[in-house]
Short mmCIF file of C-alpha atoms in Angstrom, two decimals:
data_model
loop_
_atom_site.label_atom_id
_atom_site.label_comp_id
_atom_site.label_asym_id
_atom_site.label_seq_id
_atom_site.Cartn_x
_atom_site.Cartn_y
_atom_site.Cartn_z
CA GLU A 1 0.83 -1.88 -23.37
CA ILE A 2 4.08 -2.73 -21.60
CA VAL A 3 5.20 -6.31 -22.23
CA LEU A 4 7.40 -8.08 -19.69
CA THR A 5 9.86 -10.76 -20.79
CA GLN A 6 11.52 -13.05 -18.28
CA SER A 7 14.66 -15.09 -18.70
CA PRO A 8 15.65 -17.79 -18.50
CA GLY A 9 12.45 -19.78 -18.84
CA THR A 10 13.85 -22.45 -16.54
CA LEU A 11 16.79 -22.31 -14.17
CA SER A 12 18.11 -25.65 -12.91
CA LEU A 13 20.11 -25.23 -9.73
CA SER A 14 21.03 -27.00 -6.51
CA PRO A 15 20.30 -25.92 -2.94
CA GLY A 16 22.88 -23.44 -1.74
CA GLN A 17 23.45 -21.98 -5.19
CA ARG A 18 22.71 -18.44 -6.27
CA ALA A 19 19.77 -17.75 -8.59
CA THR A 20 19.64 -14.70 -10.84
CA LEU A 21 16.34 -14.06 -12.63
CA SER A 22 15.82 -11.36 -15.23
CA CYS A 23 12.76 -9.30 -16.15
CA ARG A 24 12.89 -6.98 -19.14
CA ALA A 25 10.17 -4.46 -20.02
CA SER A 26 9.29 -3.29 -23.52
CA GLN A 27 9.20 0.31 -22.22
CA SER A 28 10.63 2.02 -19.18
CA VAL A 29 8.90 1.13 -15.92
CA SER A 30 9.02 3.21 -12.79
CA SER A 31 10.92 1.28 -10.14
CA SER A 32 8.07 2.02 -7.76
CA TYR A 33 5.81 -0.05 -9.98
CA LEU A 34 7.81 -3.27 -10.39
CA ALA A 35 7.12 -6.30 -8.18
CA TRP A 36 8.13 -9.95 -7.98
CA TYR A 37 6.00 -12.91 -6.91
CA GLN A 38 6.70 -16.54 -6.08
CA GLN A 39 4.20 -19.25 -6.94
CA LYS A 40 4.28 -22.88 -5.87
CA PRO A 41 2.09 -25.59 -7.44
CA GLY A 42 -1.54 -25.34 -6.38
CA GLN A 43 -0.99 -22.03 -4.58
CA ALA A 44 -1.65 -18.41 -5.32
CA PRO A 45 1.26 -16.10 -6.10
CA ARG A 46 2.96 -14.59 -3.06
CA LEU A 47 4.42 -11.08 -3.07
CA LEU A 48 8.20 -11.14 -2.56
CA ILE A 49 9.51 -7.77 -3.70
CA TYR A 50 7.78 -4.47 -4.36
CA GLY A 51 9.14 -1.16 -5.57
CA ALA A 52 11.80 -3.18 -7.42
CA SER A 53 13.93 -3.69 -4.30
CA SER A 54 11.85 -3.71 -1.10
CA ARG A 55 11.10 -7.04 0.52
CA ALA A 56 7.52 -7.74 1.51
CA PRO A 57 6.90 -8.50 5.21
CA GLY A 58 8.15 -11.92 6.23
CA ILE A 59 10.31 -12.46 3.14
CA PRO A 60 13.81 -13.76 4.00
CA ASP A 61 16.76 -11.52 3.21
CA ARG A 62 18.21 -14.07 0.78
CA PHE A 63 15.71 -12.57 -1.69
CA SER A 64 16.74 -9.26 -3.21
CA GLY A 65 15.58 -7.15 -6.13
CA SER A 66 17.37 -4.57 -8.21
CA GLY A 67 17.19 -2.71 -11.47
CA SER A 68 15.63 0.28 -13.14
CA GLY A 69 14.21 1.45 -16.43
CA THR A 70 13.66 -1.67 -18.53
CA ASP A 71 15.90 -4.19 -16.75
CA PHE A 72 15.15 -5.72 -13.38
CA THR A 73 16.66 -8.64 -11.48
CA LEU A 74 15.55 -10.93 -8.69
CA THR A 75 18.40 -12.63 -6.87
CA ILE A 76 18.15 -15.51 -4.42
CA SER A 77 21.51 -15.56 -2.71
CA ARG A 78 21.48 -19.17 -1.48
CA LEU A 79 18.66 -21.43 -2.59
CA GLU A 80 16.73 -23.23 0.12
CA PRO A 81 14.61 -26.30 -0.70
CA GLU A 82 11.43 -24.24 -0.34
CA ASP A 83 12.60 -21.73 -2.98
CA PHE A 84 12.06 -24.08 -5.92
CA ALA A 85 9.04 -22.49 -7.57
CA VAL A 86 7.97 -20.21 -10.41
CA TYR A 87 8.77 -16.50 -10.16
CA TYR A 88 6.86 -13.72 -11.91
CA CYS A 89 7.59 -10.06 -12.36
CA GLN A 90 4.70 -7.60 -12.54
CA GLN A 91 4.39 -3.97 -13.50
CA TYR A 92 1.68 -1.45 -12.69
CA GLY A 93 0.71 0.96 -15.41
CA SER A 94 -2.16 2.67 -17.13
CA SER A 95 -3.74 0.19 -19.51
CA PRO A 96 -3.88 -2.55 -18.50
CA ARG A 97 -3.30 -1.69 -14.89
CA PHE A 98 -1.22 -4.78 -14.20
CA THR A 99 0.84 -6.94 -16.53
CA PHE A 100 2.82 -10.01 -15.56
CA GLY A 101 5.79 -11.69 -17.13
CA PRO A 102 5.57 -15.32 -18.32
CA GLY A 103 7.56 -16.57 -15.35
CA THR A 104 10.88 -18.28 -14.61
CA LYS A 105 10.79 -21.75 -13.14
CA VAL A 106 13.56 -22.52 -10.67
CA ASP A 107 13.87 -26.26 -10.45
CA LEU A 108 16.10 -28.80 -8.81
CA LYS A 109 19.16 -29.81 -10.78
CA GLN B 1 -4.33 -10.66 9.29
CA VAL B 2 -6.14 -10.02 6.03
CA GLN B 3 -7.66 -13.05 4.36
CA LEU B 4 -9.64 -13.48 1.17
CA GLN B 5 -12.06 -16.39 0.86
CA GLN B 6 -13.29 -17.24 -2.62
CA SER B 7 -16.45 -19.08 -3.58
CA GLY B 8 -18.16 -19.93 -6.81
CA PRO B 9 -19.08 -22.76 -9.16
CA GLY B 10 -16.33 -24.70 -10.82
CA LEU B 11 -18.23 -25.47 -14.02
CA VAL B 12 -19.98 -23.00 -16.30
CA LYS B 13 -21.63 -23.70 -19.64
CA PRO B 14 -20.58 -21.79 -22.76
CA SER B 15 -22.48 -18.53 -23.30
CA GLN B 16 -23.47 -18.38 -19.62
CA THR B 17 -22.20 -16.11 -16.84
CA LEU B 18 -19.25 -16.93 -14.60
CA SER B 19 -19.67 -15.64 -11.03
CA VAL B 20 -17.07 -15.75 -8.26
CA THR B 21 -17.20 -14.01 -4.90
CA CYS B 22 -14.35 -12.93 -2.64
CA ALA B 23 -15.10 -12.43 1.06
CA ILE B 24 -12.74 -10.13 2.92
CA SER B 25 -11.71 -10.53 6.55
CA GLY B 26 -9.31 -8.23 8.37
CA ASP B 27 -9.91 -5.30 6.02
CA SER B 28 -12.82 -3.47 4.43
CA VAL B 29 -13.94 -3.42 0.83
CA SER B 30 -14.54 0.30 1.44
CA SER B 31 -10.94 0.92 2.48
CA THR B 32 -9.58 4.11 0.94
CA SER B 33 -6.06 2.68 0.82
CA ALA B 34 -6.75 -0.57 -1.04
CA ALA B 35 -8.20 -1.80 -4.31
CA TRP B 36 -9.78 -5.18 -4.88
CA ASN B 37 -8.70 -7.06 -7.96
CA TRP B 38 -9.51 -10.13 -10.03
CA ILE B 39 -6.76 -11.99 -11.87
CA ARG B 40 -6.93 -15.25 -13.78
CA GLN B 41 -4.30 -17.79 -14.74
CA SER B 42 -4.29 -20.30 -17.54
CA PRO B 43 -1.54 -22.19 -19.38
CA SER B 44 -2.26 -20.28 -22.58
CA ARG B 45 -2.58 -16.75 -21.15
CA GLY B 46 -0.44 -16.88 -18.00
CA LEU B 47 -1.40 -14.44 -15.26
CA GLU B 48 -3.92 -11.97 -16.64
CA TRP B 49 -5.31 -9.01 -14.69
CA LEU B 50 -9.05 -8.65 -15.29
CA GLY B 51 -10.16 -5.65 -13.28
CA ARG B 52 -10.60 -3.98 -9.93
CA THR B 53 -12.95 -1.99 -7.75
CA TYR B 54 -12.00 0.60 -5.17
CA TYR B 55 -13.47 3.35 -3.01
CA ARG B 56 -12.10 6.88 -2.93
CA SER B 57 -15.08 8.99 -1.77
CA LYS B 58 -17.00 7.14 -4.47
CA TRP B 59 -16.69 3.77 -6.18
CA TYR B 60 -14.46 3.24 -9.18
CA ASN B 61 -13.84 0.31 -11.50
CA ASP B 62 -11.06 -0.47 -13.99
CA TYR B 63 -11.33 -3.31 -16.46
CA ALA B 64 -8.89 -4.95 -18.84
CA GLU B 65 -9.60 -4.26 -22.51
CA SER B 66 -9.54 -7.98 -23.18
CA VAL B 67 -12.75 -8.51 -21.17
CA LYS B 68 -14.33 -5.06 -21.21
CA GLY B 69 -17.99 -5.30 -22.11
CA ARG B 70 -18.28 -8.76 -20.55
CA ILE B 71 -17.02 -8.08 -17.02
CA THR B 72 -18.58 -6.55 -13.94
CA ILE B 73 -16.89 -6.27 -10.54
CA ASN B 74 -19.20 -5.25 -7.72
CA PRO B 75 -18.46 -4.43 -4.11
CA ASP B 76 -20.95 -5.38 -1.40
CA THR B 77 -20.37 -3.31 1.71
CA SER B 78 -23.03 -5.12 3.76
CA LYS B 79 -21.21 -8.43 3.33
CA ASN B 80 -17.70 -7.00 2.99
CA HIS B 81 -17.06 -8.83 -0.22
CA PHE B 82 -16.65 -8.20 -3.92
CA SER B 83 -17.70 -10.27 -6.86
CA LEU B 84 -16.70 -11.00 -10.43
CA GLN B 85 -19.20 -11.61 -13.19
CA LEU B 86 -18.01 -12.54 -16.65
CA ASN B 87 -20.70 -12.88 -19.30
CA SER B 88 -20.88 -14.91 -22.50
CA VAL B 89 -18.08 -17.24 -21.50
CA THR B 90 -16.27 -19.54 -23.93
CA PRO B 91 -13.79 -22.36 -23.30
CA GLU B 92 -11.04 -19.68 -23.54
CA ASP B 93 -12.29 -18.38 -20.17
CA THR B 94 -11.34 -21.63 -18.48
CA ALA B 95 -8.77 -20.66 -15.83
CA VAL B 96 -7.99 -20.35 -12.16
CA TYR B 97 -9.54 -17.10 -10.94
CA TYR B 98 -7.91 -15.22 -8.06
CA CYS B 99 -9.03 -12.25 -6.05
CA ALA B 100 -6.32 -10.05 -4.57
CA ARG B 101 -5.89 -6.91 -2.50
CA GLN B 102 -3.85 -4.15 -4.04
CA THR B 103 -1.99 -1.71 -1.86
CA SER B 104 0.25 0.77 -3.67
CA ALA B 105 1.33 -0.84 -6.96
CA ASN B 106 1.24 -4.53 -6.09
CA MET B 107 -1.01 -7.27 -4.76
CA ASP B 108 -0.09 -8.22 -1.24
CA VAL B 109 -2.91 -10.59 -0.29
CA TRP B 110 -4.41 -13.23 -2.58
CA GLY B 111 -7.30 -15.65 -2.35
CA LYS B 112 -6.58 -19.34 -2.83
CA GLY B 113 -8.06 -19.41 -6.31
CA THR B 114 -11.17 -20.87 -7.90
CA THR B 115 -10.78 -23.25 -10.82
CA VAL B 116 -13.46 -22.51 -13.38
CA THR B 117 -14.02 -24.77 -16.38
CA VAL B 118 -16.21 -23.64 -19.27
CA SER B 119 -17.73 -26.71 -20.85
CA SER B 120 -21.08 -28.06 -21.92
#
């Protein structure tokens, strides 16, 4: 089973700042199979990035994804007030089909 | 656009069966380009994928090892929905349960979630 580790656990930033979130896999993951989600309190996760670097429909271009192998990054170029949330990476594999990281909380400094 | 509407009881007694249904609008449970998943979320376990059902000339199911033997996911083509049944529940099964559509290798549409508490 591939285990995903996310860092940092919490990122305290101000609006307008750049956020860099890391997701590390215990084994190599195909870039096609790495996604990022945003979750706000009381809401379901929302797909942001799929295939490691492709934005989902309707996602602003301040969100970008990169990486390959075991190291992936989600970058928010300039934080907007609505971006303060928890972010999860997810990989698609064989067993279990989907695993999620523990999340990074981006909160207001 | 595609929407998923969840329904089910919020309280289940230990040893009983948890049942949640996900009604699909804007897509078909029989779609050959989608799979229909159940995921749960709890403070102790985070986001945990439970299983899926999908149609590719015939019906298939995949289940997580952690719940295999207790879980059944059934499609209902007449109602265009799919359901989750989890047997022999314990307080460890207390969580928010989500249904979600999978296209390719990610989940692009999610239900709003059903909070299920296992307690006597």
